[in-house]
């Protein structure tokens, strides 16, 4: 009769860690000093960048508003052209075939 083998569960134990050593007061001081310097630098840098960004936004805000208005007019123009093309395709006479006054100057005739 053949010998039957069974799987054995292998266990692994980690070796015990040595007792922790005390950290030098100089190293502790250096760590906390670096931490406080980093926090202080970050705070000062953040305030500097806020002031710089405020100046940039004072310049950019009117430009962004003008661009937004221009894009809105362009979208109205494209929508009006699309509706006129749809009316032609469906053989429907639009109620007002004339473009709105705010986009007349943008149309190529």
PDB file of N, CA and C in Angstrom:
ATOM      1  N   UNK A   1       0.833  -1.167   0.000  1.00  0.00           N
ATOM      2  CA  UNK A   1       0.000   0.000   0.000  1.00  0.00           C
ATOM      3  C   UNK A   1       0.889   1.246   0.000  1.00  0.00           C
ATOM      4  N   UNK A   2       0.489   2.248  -0.818  1.00  0.00           N
ATOM      5  CA  UNK A   2       1.286   3.468  -0.943  1.00  0.00           C
ATOM      6  C   UNK A   2       1.098   4.351   0.287  1.00  0.00           C
ATOM      7  N   UNK A   3       2.160   5.044   0.600  1.00  0.00           N
ATOM      8  CA  UNK A   3       2.141   5.924   1.761  1.00  0.00           C
ATOM      9  C   UNK A   3       1.434   7.230   1.375  1.00  0.00           C
ATOM     10  N   UNK A   4       0.516   7.684   2.170  1.00  0.00           N
ATOM     11  CA  UNK A   4      -0.226   8.915   1.898  1.00  0.00           C
ATOM     12  C   UNK A   4       0.479  10.090   2.568  1.00  0.00           C
ATOM     13  N   UNK A   5       0.578  11.157   1.770  1.00  0.00           N
ATOM     14  CA  UNK A   5       1.217  12.359   2.300  1.00  0.00           C
ATOM     15  C   UNK A   5       0.138  13.386   2.593  1.00  0.00           C
ATOM     16  N   UNK A   6       0.288  14.065   3.669  1.00  0.00           N
ATOM     17  CA  UNK A   6      -0.643  15.138   4.028  1.00  0.00           C
ATOM     18  C   UNK A   6       0.139  16.438   4.102  1.00  0.00           C
ATOM     19  N   UNK A   7      -0.533  17.496   3.750  1.00  0.00           N
ATOM     20  CA  UNK A   7       0.113  18.808   3.788  1.00  0.00           C
ATOM     21  C   UNK A   7       0.280  19.235   5.234  1.00  0.00           C
ATOM     22  N   UNK A   8       1.455  19.688   5.537  1.00  0.00           N
ATOM     23  CA  UNK A   8       1.703  20.177   6.885  1.00  0.00           C
ATOM     24  C   UNK A   8       1.709  21.698   6.850  1.00  0.00           C
ATOM     25  N   UNK A   9       1.143  22.283   7.852  1.00  0.00           N
ATOM     26  CA  UNK A   9       1.087  23.733   7.940  1.00  0.00           C
ATOM     27  C   UNK A   9       2.428  24.219   8.485  1.00  0.00           C
ATOM     28  N   UNK A  10       3.090  25.052   7.687  1.00  0.00           N
ATOM     29  CA  UNK A  10       4.366  25.593   8.121  1.00  0.00           C
ATOM     30  C   UNK A  10       4.121  26.904   8.843  1.00  0.00           C
ATOM     31  N   UNK A  11       4.736  27.064   9.940  1.00  0.00           N
ATOM     32  CA  UNK A  11       4.594  28.309  10.693  1.00  0.00           C
ATOM     33  C   UNK A  11       5.930  29.020  10.697  1.00  0.00           C
ATOM     34  N   UNK A  12       5.848  30.330  10.643  1.00  0.00           N
ATOM     35  CA  UNK A  12       7.051  31.143  10.649  1.00  0.00           C
ATOM     36  C   UNK A  12       6.899  32.165  11.744  1.00  0.00           C
ATOM     37  N   UNK A  13       7.863  32.255  12.581  1.00  0.00           N
ATOM     38  CA  UNK A  13       7.838  33.243  13.649  1.00  0.00           C
ATOM     39  C   UNK A  13       8.917  34.273  13.372  1.00  0.00           C
ATOM     40  N   UNK A  14       8.521  35.527  13.482  1.00  0.00           N
ATOM     41  CA  UNK A  14       9.491  36.595  13.295  1.00  0.00           C
ATOM     42  C   UNK A  14      10.424  36.617  14.498  1.00  0.00           C
ATOM     43  N   UNK A  15      11.665  36.936  14.281  1.00  0.00           N
ATOM     44  CA  UNK A  15      12.562  37.024  15.430  1.00  0.00           C
ATOM     45  C   UNK A  15      12.164  38.210  16.301  1.00  0.00           C
ATOM     46  N   UNK A  16      12.340  38.147  17.576  1.00  0.00           N
ATOM     47  CA  UNK A  16      11.944  39.254  18.455  1.00  0.00           C
ATOM     48  C   UNK A  16      12.791  40.495  18.169  1.00  0.00           C
ATOM     49  N   UNK A  17      12.126  41.646  18.235  1.00  0.00           N
ATOM     50  CA  UNK A  17      12.811  42.907  17.977  1.00  0.00           C
ATOM     51  C   UNK A  17      13.633  43.301  19.197  1.00  0.00           C
ATOM     52  N   UNK A  18      14.734  43.963  18.971  1.00  0.00           N
ATOM     53  CA  UNK A  18      15.513  44.420  20.119  1.00  0.00           C
ATOM     54  C   UNK A  18      14.791  45.577  20.804  1.00  0.00           C
ATOM     55  N   UNK A  19      15.129  45.855  22.016  1.00  0.00           N
ATOM     56  CA  UNK A  19      14.511  46.950  22.766  1.00  0.00           C
ATOM     57  C   UNK A  19      14.845  48.271  22.073  1.00  0.00           C
ATOM     58  N   UNK A  20      13.869  49.201  21.985  1.00  0.00           N
ATOM     59  CA  UNK A  20      14.134  50.471  21.312  1.00  0.00           C
ATOM     60  C   UNK A  20      15.177  51.287  22.067  1.00  0.00           C
ATOM     61  N   UNK A  21      16.007  51.978  21.277  1.00  0.00           N
ATOM     62  CA  UNK A  21      17.032  52.823  21.880  1.00  0.00           C
ATOM     63  C   UNK A  21      16.476  54.231  22.010  1.00  0.00           C
ATOM     64  N   UNK A  22      16.960  54.960  22.963  1.00  0.00           N
ATOM     65  CA  UNK A  22      16.496  56.337  23.136  1.00  0.00           C
ATOM     66  C   UNK A  22      17.126  57.203  22.046  1.00  0.00           C
ATOM     67  N   UNK A  23      16.349  58.159  21.565  1.00  0.00           N
ATOM     68  CA  UNK A  23      16.801  59.042  20.496  1.00  0.00           C
ATOM     69  C   UNK A  23      17.525  60.223  21.119  1.00  0.00           C
ATOM     70  N   UNK A  24      18.590  60.613  20.501  1.00  0.00           N
ATOM     71  CA  UNK A  24      19.411  61.712  21.002  1.00  0.00           C
ATOM     72  C   UNK A  24      18.591  62.998  21.067  1.00  0.00           C
ATOM     73  N   UNK A  25      18.731  63.798  22.126  1.00  0.00           N
ATOM     74  CA  UNK A  25      18.010  65.074  22.212  1.00  0.00           C
ATOM     75  C   UNK A  25      18.353  66.017  21.055  1.00  0.00           C
ATOM     76  N   UNK A  26      19.555  65.938  20.539  1.00  0.00           N
ATOM     77  CA  UNK A  26      19.936  66.786  19.407  1.00  0.00           C
ATOM     78  C   UNK A  26      19.124  66.420  18.167  1.00  0.00           C
ATOM     79  N   UNK A  27      18.946  65.129  17.942  1.00  0.00           N
ATOM     80  CA  UNK A  27      18.162  64.679  16.791  1.00  0.00           C
ATOM     81  C   UNK A  27      16.695  65.066  16.973  1.00  0.00           C
ATOM     82  N   UNK A  28      16.170  64.915  18.179  1.00  0.00           N
ATOM     83  CA  UNK A  28      14.777  65.322  18.437  1.00  0.00           C
ATOM     84  C   UNK A  28      14.609  66.811  18.172  1.00  0.00           C
ATOM     85  N   UNK A  29      15.552  67.612  18.689  1.00  0.00           N
ATOM     86  CA  UNK A  29      15.474  69.057  18.480  1.00  0.00           C
ATOM     87  C   UNK A  29      15.531  69.380  16.987  1.00  0.00           C
ATOM     88  N   UNK A  30      16.424  68.732  16.268  1.00  0.00           N
ATOM     89  CA  UNK A  30      16.556  68.977  14.834  1.00  0.00           C
ATOM     90  C   UNK A  30      15.283  68.635  14.075  1.00  0.00           C
ATOM     91  N   UNK A  31      14.649  67.542  14.438  1.00  0.00           N
ATOM     92  CA  UNK A  31      13.399  67.144  13.767  1.00  0.00           C
ATOM     93  C   UNK A  31      12.300  68.174  13.982  1.00  0.00           C
ATOM     94  N   UNK A  32      12.111  68.583  15.246  1.00  0.00           N
ATOM     95  CA  UNK A  32      11.050  69.541  15.535  1.00  0.00           C
ATOM     96  C   UNK A  32      11.369  70.915  14.955  1.00  0.00           C
ATOM     97  N   UNK A  33      12.643  71.286  14.955  1.00  0.00           N
ATOM     98  CA  UNK A  33      13.018  72.568  14.353  1.00  0.00           C
ATOM     99  C   UNK A  33      12.713  72.553  12.858  1.00  0.00           C
ATOM    100  N   UNK A  34      13.047  71.449  12.182  1.00  0.00           N
ATOM    101  CA  UNK A  34      12.766  71.344  10.747  1.00  0.00           C
ATOM    102  C   UNK A  34      11.259  71.366  10.488  1.00  0.00           C
ATOM    103  N   UNK A  35      10.495  70.715  11.346  1.00  0.00           N
ATOM    104  CA  UNK A  35       9.041  70.715  11.191  1.00  0.00           C
ATOM    105  C   UNK A  35       8.489  72.128  11.317  1.00  0.00           C
ATOM    106  N   UNK A  36       8.909  72.852  12.353  1.00  0.00           N
ATOM    107  CA  UNK A  36       8.410  74.214  12.561  1.00  0.00           C
ATOM    108  C   UNK A  36       8.864  75.153  11.438  1.00  0.00           C
ATOM    109  N   UNK A  37      10.094  74.990  10.983  1.00  0.00           N
ATOM    110  CA  UNK A  37      10.557  75.813   9.863  1.00  0.00           C
ATOM    111  C   UNK A  37       9.741  75.530   8.599  1.00  0.00           C
ATOM    112  N   UNK A  38       9.420  74.285   8.359  1.00  0.00           N
ATOM    113  CA  UNK A  38       8.615  73.934   7.192  1.00  0.00           C
ATOM    114  C   UNK A  38       7.217  74.514   7.265  1.00  0.00           C
ATOM    115  N   UNK A  39       6.621  74.460   8.437  1.00  0.00           N
ATOM    116  CA  UNK A  39       5.274  75.021   8.611  1.00  0.00           C
ATOM    117  C   UNK A  39       5.313  76.530   8.417  1.00  0.00           C
ATOM    118  N   UNK A  40       6.318  77.189   8.998  1.00  0.00           N
ATOM    119  CA  UNK A  40       6.443  78.641   8.864  1.00  0.00           C
ATOM    120  C   UNK A  40       6.671  79.039   7.409  1.00  0.00           C
ATOM    121  N   UNK A  41       7.555  78.327   6.730  1.00  0.00           N
ATOM    122  CA  UNK A  41       7.823  78.621   5.327  1.00  0.00           C
ATOM    123  C   UNK A  41       6.554  78.439   4.490  1.00  0.00           C
ATOM    124  N   UNK A  42       5.834  77.361   4.727  1.00  0.00           N
ATOM    125  CA  UNK A  42       4.611  77.116   3.972  1.00  0.00           C
ATOM    126  C   UNK A  42       3.572  78.202   4.184  1.00  0.00           C
ATOM    127  N   UNK A  43       3.445  78.667   5.420  1.00  0.00           N
ATOM    128  CA  UNK A  43       2.488  79.731   5.737  1.00  0.00           C
ATOM    129  C   UNK A  43       2.871  81.021   5.014  1.00  0.00           C
ATOM    130  N   UNK A  44       4.159  81.371   5.079  1.00  0.00           N
ATOM    131  CA  UNK A  44       4.611  82.608   4.434  1.00  0.00           C
ATOM    132  C   UNK A  44       4.493  82.509   2.911  1.00  0.00           C
ATOM    133  N   UNK A  45       4.822  81.377   2.365  1.00  0.00           N
ATOM    134  CA  UNK A  45       4.741  81.178   0.912  1.00  0.00           C
ATOM    135  C   UNK A  45       3.290  81.245   0.439  1.00  0.00           C
ATOM    136  N   UNK A  46       2.392  80.662   1.217  1.00  0.00           N
ATOM    137  CA  UNK A  46       0.969  80.688   0.874  1.00  0.00           C
ATOM    138  C   UNK A  46       0.460  82.132   0.835  1.00  0.00           C
ATOM    139  N   UNK A  47       0.823  82.929   1.839  1.00  0.00           N
ATOM    140  CA  UNK A  47       0.387  84.329   1.863  1.00  0.00           C
ATOM    141  C   UNK A  47       0.964  85.107   0.683  1.00  0.00           C
ATOM    142  N   UNK A  48       2.212  84.849   0.349  1.00  0.00           N
ATOM    143  CA  UNK A  48       2.845  85.519  -0.790  1.00  0.00           C
ATOM    144  C   UNK A  48       2.109  85.174  -2.084  1.00  0.00           C
ATOM    145  N   UNK A  49       1.802  83.907  -2.265  1.00  0.00           N
ATOM    146  CA  UNK A  49       1.129  83.488  -3.497  1.00  0.00           C
ATOM    147  C   UNK A  49      -0.306  84.011  -3.562  1.00  0.00           C
ATOM    148  N   UNK A  50      -0.962  84.152  -2.399  1.00  0.00           N
ATOM    149  CA  UNK A  50      -2.317  84.726  -2.400  1.00  0.00           C
ATOM    150  C   UNK A  50      -2.293  86.157  -2.931  1.00  0.00           C
ATOM    151  N   UNK A  51      -1.330  86.946  -2.474  1.00  0.00           N
ATOM    152  CA  UNK A  51      -1.239  88.335  -2.932  1.00  0.00           C
ATOM    153  C   UNK A  51      -0.918  88.388  -4.428  1.00  0.00           C
ATOM    154  N   UNK A  52      -0.035  87.521  -4.859  1.00  0.00           N
ATOM    155  CA  UNK A  52       0.338  87.481  -6.271  1.00  0.00           C
ATOM    156  C   UNK A  52      -0.856  87.071  -7.132  1.00  0.00           C
ATOM    157  N   UNK A  53      -1.612  86.085  -6.672  1.00  0.00           N
ATOM    158  CA  UNK A  53      -2.782  85.619  -7.424  1.00  0.00           C
ATOM    159  C   UNK A  53      -3.870  86.685  -7.464  1.00  0.00           C
ATOM    160  N   UNK A  54      -4.006  87.477  -6.384  1.00  0.00           N
ATOM    161  CA  UNK A  54      -5.001  88.552  -6.375  1.00  0.00           C
ATOM    162  C   UNK A  54      -4.680  89.581  -7.463  1.00  0.00           C
ATOM    163  N   UNK A  55      -3.392  89.898  -7.637  1.00  0.00           N
ATOM    164  CA  UNK A  55      -3.004  90.841  -8.688  1.00  0.00           C
ATOM    165  C   UNK A  55      -3.293  90.264 -10.069  1.00  0.00           C
ATOM    166  N   UNK A  56      -3.012  88.992 -10.236  1.00  0.00           N
ATOM    167  CA  UNK A  56      -3.254  88.348 -11.531  1.00  0.00           C
ATOM    168  C   UNK A  56      -4.752  88.326 -11.838  1.00  0.00           C
ATOM    169  N   UNK A  57      -5.569  87.991 -10.846  1.00  0.00           N
ATOM    170  CA  UNK A  57      -7.017  87.911 -11.073  1.00  0.00           C
ATOM    171  C   UNK A  57      -7.620  89.284 -11.336  1.00  0.00           C
ATOM    172  N   UNK A  58      -7.053  90.343 -10.737  1.00  0.00           N
ATOM    173  CA  UNK A  58      -7.548  91.691 -11.018  1.00  0.00           C
ATOM    174  C   UNK A  58      -7.355  92.020 -12.497  1.00  0.00           C
ATOM    175  N   UNK A  59      -6.303  91.508 -13.086  1.00  0.00           N
ATOM    176  CA  UNK A  59      -6.042  91.722 -14.510  1.00  0.00           C
ATOM    177  C   UNK A  59      -6.866  90.775 -15.379  1.00  0.00           C
ATOM    178  N   UNK A  60      -7.009  89.543 -14.948  1.00  0.00           N
ATOM    179  CA  UNK A  60      -7.651  88.509 -15.766  1.00  0.00           C
ATOM    180  C   UNK A  60      -9.180  88.569 -15.742  1.00  0.00           C
ATOM    181  N   UNK A  61      -9.771  89.030 -14.655  1.00  0.00           N
ATOM    182  CA  UNK A  61     -11.231  88.963 -14.515  1.00  0.00           C
ATOM    183  C   UNK A  61     -11.971  89.684 -15.646  1.00  0.00           C
ATOM    184  N   UNK A  62     -11.618  90.927 -15.987  1.00  0.00           N
ATOM    185  CA  UNK A  62     -12.334  91.570 -17.109  1.00  0.00           C
ATOM    186  C   UNK A  62     -12.144  90.822 -18.425  1.00  0.00           C
ATOM    187  N   UNK A  63     -10.943  90.291 -18.646  1.00  0.00           N
ATOM    188  CA  UNK A  63     -10.697  89.539 -19.878  1.00  0.00           C
ATOM    189  C   UNK A  63     -11.550  88.282 -19.925  1.00  0.00           C
ATOM    190  N   UNK A  64     -11.683  87.606 -18.787  1.00  0.00           N
ATOM    191  CA  UNK A  64     -12.492  86.388 -18.749  1.00  0.00           C
ATOM    192  C   UNK A  64     -13.966  86.695 -18.995  1.00  0.00           C
ATOM    193  N   UNK A  65     -14.447  87.813 -18.427  1.00  0.00           N
ATOM    194  CA  UNK A  65     -15.845  88.190 -18.634  1.00  0.00           C
ATOM    195  C   UNK A  65     -16.105  88.543 -20.096  1.00  0.00           C
ATOM    196  N   UNK A  66     -15.174  89.258 -20.713  1.00  0.00           N
ATOM    197  CA  UNK A  66     -15.340  89.609 -22.129  1.00  0.00           C
ATOM    198  C   UNK A  66     -15.328  88.349 -22.990  1.00  0.00           C
ATOM    199  N   UNK A  67     -14.445  87.427 -22.672  1.00  0.00           N
ATOM    200  CA  UNK A  67     -14.369  86.170 -23.434  1.00  0.00           C
ATOM    201  C   UNK A  67     -15.653  85.361 -23.274  1.00  0.00           C
ATOM    202  N   UNK A  68     -16.186  85.359 -22.054  1.00  0.00           N
ATOM    203  CA  UNK A  68     -17.428  84.620 -21.807  1.00  0.00           C
ATOM    204  C   UNK A  68     -18.580  85.219 -22.619  1.00  0.00           C
ATOM    205  N   UNK A  69     -18.657  86.554 -22.665  1.00  0.00           N
ATOM    206  CA  UNK A  69     -19.716  87.205 -23.444  1.00  0.00           C
ATOM    207  C   UNK A  69     -19.551  86.899 -24.933  1.00  0.00           C
ATOM    208  N   UNK A  70     -18.319  86.907 -25.416  1.00  0.00           N
ATOM    209  CA  UNK A  70     -18.056  86.604 -26.823  1.00  0.00           C
ATOM    210  C   UNK A  70     -18.462  85.168 -27.156  1.00  0.00           C
ATOM    211  N   UNK A  71     -18.134  84.238 -26.284  1.00  0.00           N
ATOM    212  CA  UNK A  71     -18.515  82.844 -26.526  1.00  0.00           C
ATOM    213  C   UNK A  71     -20.027  82.657 -26.497  1.00  0.00           C
ATOM    214  N   UNK A  72     -20.702  83.419 -25.642  1.00  0.00           N
ATOM    215  CA  UNK A  72     -22.159  83.323 -25.575  1.00  0.00           C
ATOM    216  C   UNK A  72     -22.784  83.818 -26.886  1.00  0.00           C
ATOM    217  N   UNK A  73     -22.275  84.925 -27.413  1.00  0.00           N
ATOM    218  CA  UNK A  73     -22.787  85.421 -28.696  1.00  0.00           C
ATOM    219  C   UNK A  73     -22.505  84.430 -29.818  1.00  0.00           C
ATOM    220  N   UNK A  74     -21.336  83.848 -29.797  1.00  0.00           N
ATOM    221  CA  UNK A  74     -20.982  82.874 -30.829  1.00  0.00           C
ATOM    222  C   UNK A  74     -21.900  81.655 -30.763  1.00  0.00           C
ATOM    223  N   UNK A  75     -22.231  81.230 -29.555  1.00  0.00           N
ATOM    224  CA  UNK A  75     -23.142  80.092 -29.400  1.00  0.00           C
ATOM    225  C   UNK A  75     -24.535  80.450 -29.904  1.00  0.00           C
ATOM    226  N   UNK A  76     -25.008  81.674 -29.611  1.00  0.00           N
ATOM    227  CA  UNK A  76     -26.314  82.104 -30.120  1.00  0.00           C
ATOM    228  C   UNK A  76     -26.319  82.099 -31.648  1.00  0.00           C
ATOM    229  N   UNK A  77     -25.229  82.572 -32.239  1.00  0.00           N
ATOM    230  CA  UNK A  77     -25.120  82.591 -33.701  1.00  0.00           C
ATOM    231  C   UNK A  77     -25.180  81.181 -34.267  1.00  0.00           C
ATOM    232  N   UNK A  78     -24.407  80.275 -33.674  1.00  0.00           N
ATOM    233  CA  UNK A  78     -24.397  78.892 -34.161  1.00  0.00           C
ATOM    234  C   UNK A  78     -25.763  78.230 -33.980  1.00  0.00           C
ATOM    235  N   UNK A  79     -26.422  78.518 -32.875  1.00  0.00           N
ATOM    236  CA  UNK A  79     -27.757  77.958 -32.647  1.00  0.00           C
ATOM    237  C   UNK A  79     -28.755  78.482 -33.678  1.00  0.00           C
ATOM    238  N   UNK A  80     -28.678  79.795 -33.963  1.00  0.00           N
ATOM    239  CA  UNK A  80     -29.607  80.374 -34.934  1.00  0.00           C
ATOM    240  C   UNK A  80     -29.374  79.758 -36.315  1.00  0.00           C
ATOM    241  N   UNK A  81     -28.108  79.613 -36.707  1.00  0.00           N
ATOM    242  CA  UNK A  81     -27.796  79.011 -38.011  1.00  0.00           C
ATOM    243  C   UNK A  81     -28.288  77.566 -38.061  1.00  0.00           C
ATOM    244  N   UNK A  82     -28.099  76.828 -36.980  1.00  0.00           N
ATOM    245  CA  UNK A  82     -28.549  75.430 -36.946  1.00  0.00           C
ATOM    246  C   UNK A  82     -30.069  75.352 -37.072  1.00  0.00           C
ATOM    247  N   UNK A  83     -30.780  76.261 -36.426  1.00  0.00           N
ATOM    248  CA  UNK A  83     -32.245  76.245 -36.511  1.00  0.00           C
ATOM    249  C   UNK A  83     -32.718  76.622 -37.918  1.00  0.00           C
ATOM    250  N   UNK A  84     -32.039  77.569 -38.569  1.00  0.00           N
ATOM    251  CA  UNK A  84     -32.410  77.936 -39.936  1.00  0.00           C
ATOM    252  C   UNK A  84     -32.152  76.765 -40.889  1.00  0.00           C
ATOM    253  N   UNK A  85     -31.032  76.071 -40.702  1.00  0.00           N
ATOM    254  CA  UNK A  85     -30.746  74.902 -41.545  1.00  0.00           C
ATOM    255  C   UNK A  85     -31.767  73.793 -41.307  1.00  0.00           C
ATOM    256  N   UNK A  86     -32.155  73.605 -40.070  1.00  0.00           N
ATOM    257  CA  UNK A  86     -33.165  72.595 -39.749  1.00  0.00           C
ATOM    258  C   UNK A  86     -34.503  72.956 -40.388  1.00  0.00           C
ATOM    259  N   UNK A  87     -34.843  74.245 -40.355  1.00  0.00           N
ATOM    260  CA  UNK A  87     -36.101  74.678 -40.975  1.00  0.00           C
ATOM    261  C   UNK A  87     -36.080  74.416 -42.481  1.00  0.00           C
ATOM    262  N   UNK A  88     -34.933  74.657 -43.124  1.00  0.00           N
ATOM    263  CA  UNK A  88     -34.827  74.388 -44.564  1.00  0.00           C
ATOM    264  C   UNK A  88     -34.964  72.899 -44.852  1.00  0.00           C
ATOM    265  N   UNK A  89     -34.301  72.075 -44.037  1.00  0.00           N
ATOM    266  CA  UNK A  89     -34.355  70.625 -44.258  1.00  0.00           C
ATOM    267  C   UNK A  89     -35.763  70.077 -44.062  1.00  0.00           C
ATOM    268  N   UNK A  90     -36.492  70.654 -43.126  1.00  0.00           N
ATOM    269  CA  UNK A  90     -37.847  70.160 -42.831  1.00  0.00           C
ATOM    270  C   UNK A  90     -38.908  70.888 -43.649  1.00  0.00           C
ATOM    271  N   UNK A  91     -38.485  71.756 -44.507  1.00  0.00           N
ATOM    272  CA  UNK A  91     -39.374  72.573 -45.343  1.00  0.00           C
ATOM    273  C   UNK A  91     -40.419  73.287 -44.498  1.00  0.00           C
ATOM    274  N   UNK A  92     -39.923  73.943 -43.474  1.00  0.00           N
ATOM    275  CA  UNK A  92     -40.780  74.728 -42.586  1.00  0.00           C
ATOM    276  C   UNK A  92     -40.357  76.179 -42.720  1.00  0.00           C
ATOM    277  N   UNK A  93     -41.337  77.060 -42.750  1.00  0.00           N
ATOM    278  CA  UNK A  93     -41.027  78.482 -42.802  1.00  0.00           C
ATOM    279  C   UNK A  93     -40.891  78.993 -41.371  1.00  0.00           C
ATOM    280  N   UNK A  94     -39.732  79.529 -41.001  1.00  0.00           N
ATOM    281  CA  UNK A  94     -39.574  80.027 -39.632  1.00  0.00           C
ATOM    282  C   UNK A  94     -40.413  81.274 -39.407  1.00  0.00           C
ATOM    283  N   UNK A  95     -40.852  81.467 -38.160  1.00  0.00           N
ATOM    284  CA  UNK A  95     -41.676  82.635 -37.840  1.00  0.00           C
ATOM    285  C   UNK A  95     -40.895  83.920 -38.076  1.00  0.00           C
ATOM    286  N   UNK A  96     -39.621  83.917 -37.662  1.00  0.00           N
ATOM    287  CA  UNK A  96     -38.790  85.103 -37.835  1.00  0.00           C
ATOM    288  C   UNK A  96     -37.482  84.679 -38.490  1.00  0.00           C
ATOM    289  N   UNK A  97     -37.390  84.795 -39.813  1.00  0.00           N
ATOM    290  CA  UNK A  97     -36.171  84.354 -40.494  1.00  0.00           C
ATOM    291  C   UNK A  97     -35.001  85.315 -40.327  1.00  0.00           C
ATOM    292  N   UNK A  98     -35.255  86.493 -39.770  1.00  0.00           N
ATOM    293  CA  UNK A  98     -34.181  87.467 -39.571  1.00  0.00           C
ATOM    294  C   UNK A  98     -33.425  87.137 -38.284  1.00  0.00           C
ATOM    295  N   UNK A  99     -32.110  87.279 -38.310  1.00  0.00           N
ATOM    296  CA  UNK A  99     -31.338  86.975 -37.102  1.00  0.00           C
ATOM    297  C   UNK A  99     -31.566  88.029 -36.021  1.00  0.00           C
ATOM    298  N   UNK A 100     -31.377  87.676 -34.770  1.00  0.00           N
ATOM    299  CA  UNK A 100     -31.499  88.668 -33.694  1.00  0.00           C
ATOM    300  C   UNK A 100     -30.462  89.778 -33.882  1.00  0.00           C
ATOM    301  N   UNK A 101     -30.770  90.952 -33.343  1.00  0.00           N
ATOM    302  CA  UNK A 101     -29.894  92.115 -33.532  1.00  0.00           C
ATOM    303  C   UNK A 101     -28.497  91.892 -32.957  1.00  0.00           C
ATOM    304  N   UNK A 102     -28.415  91.139 -31.862  1.00  0.00           N
ATOM    305  CA  UNK A 102     -27.108  91.004 -31.219  1.00  0.00           C
ATOM    306  C   UNK A 102     -26.148  90.100 -31.984  1.00  0.00           C
ATOM    307  N   UNK A 103     -26.641  89.347 -32.981  1.00  0.00           N
ATOM    308  CA  UNK A 103     -25.726  88.493 -33.749  1.00  0.00           C
ATOM    309  C   UNK A 103     -25.702  88.836 -35.236  1.00  0.00           C
ATOM    310  N   UNK A 104     -26.407  89.899 -35.662  1.00  0.00           N
ATOM    311  CA  UNK A 104     -26.447  90.256 -37.085  1.00  0.00           C
ATOM    312  C   UNK A 104     -25.056  90.552 -37.630  1.00  0.00           C
ATOM    313  N   UNK A 105     -24.254  91.254 -36.850  1.00  0.00           N
ATOM    314  CA  UNK A 105     -22.930  91.654 -37.328  1.00  0.00           C
ATOM    315  C   UNK A 105     -21.977  90.466 -37.453  1.00  0.00           C
ATOM    316  N   UNK A 106     -22.324  89.335 -36.871  1.00  0.00           N
ATOM    317  CA  UNK A 106     -21.449  88.163 -36.907  1.00  0.00           C
ATOM    318  C   UNK A 106     -21.732  87.255 -38.099  1.00  0.00           C
ATOM    319  N   UNK A 107     -22.841  87.496 -38.779  1.00  0.00           N
ATOM    320  CA  UNK A 107     -23.239  86.617 -39.876  1.00  0.00           C
ATOM    321  C   UNK A 107     -22.603  87.051 -41.183  1.00  0.00           C
ATOM    322  N   UNK A 108     -22.178  86.087 -41.960  1.00  0.00           N
ATOM    323  CA  UNK A 108     -21.626  86.357 -43.284  1.00  0.00           C
ATOM    324  C   UNK A 108     -22.766  86.209 -44.281  1.00  0.00           C
ATOM    325  N   UNK A 109     -23.023  87.270 -45.048  1.00  0.00           N
ATOM    326  CA  UNK A 109     -24.139  87.205 -46.005  1.00  0.00           C
ATOM    327  C   UNK A 109     -23.644  87.159 -47.420  1.00  0.00           C
TER     328      UNK A 109
END
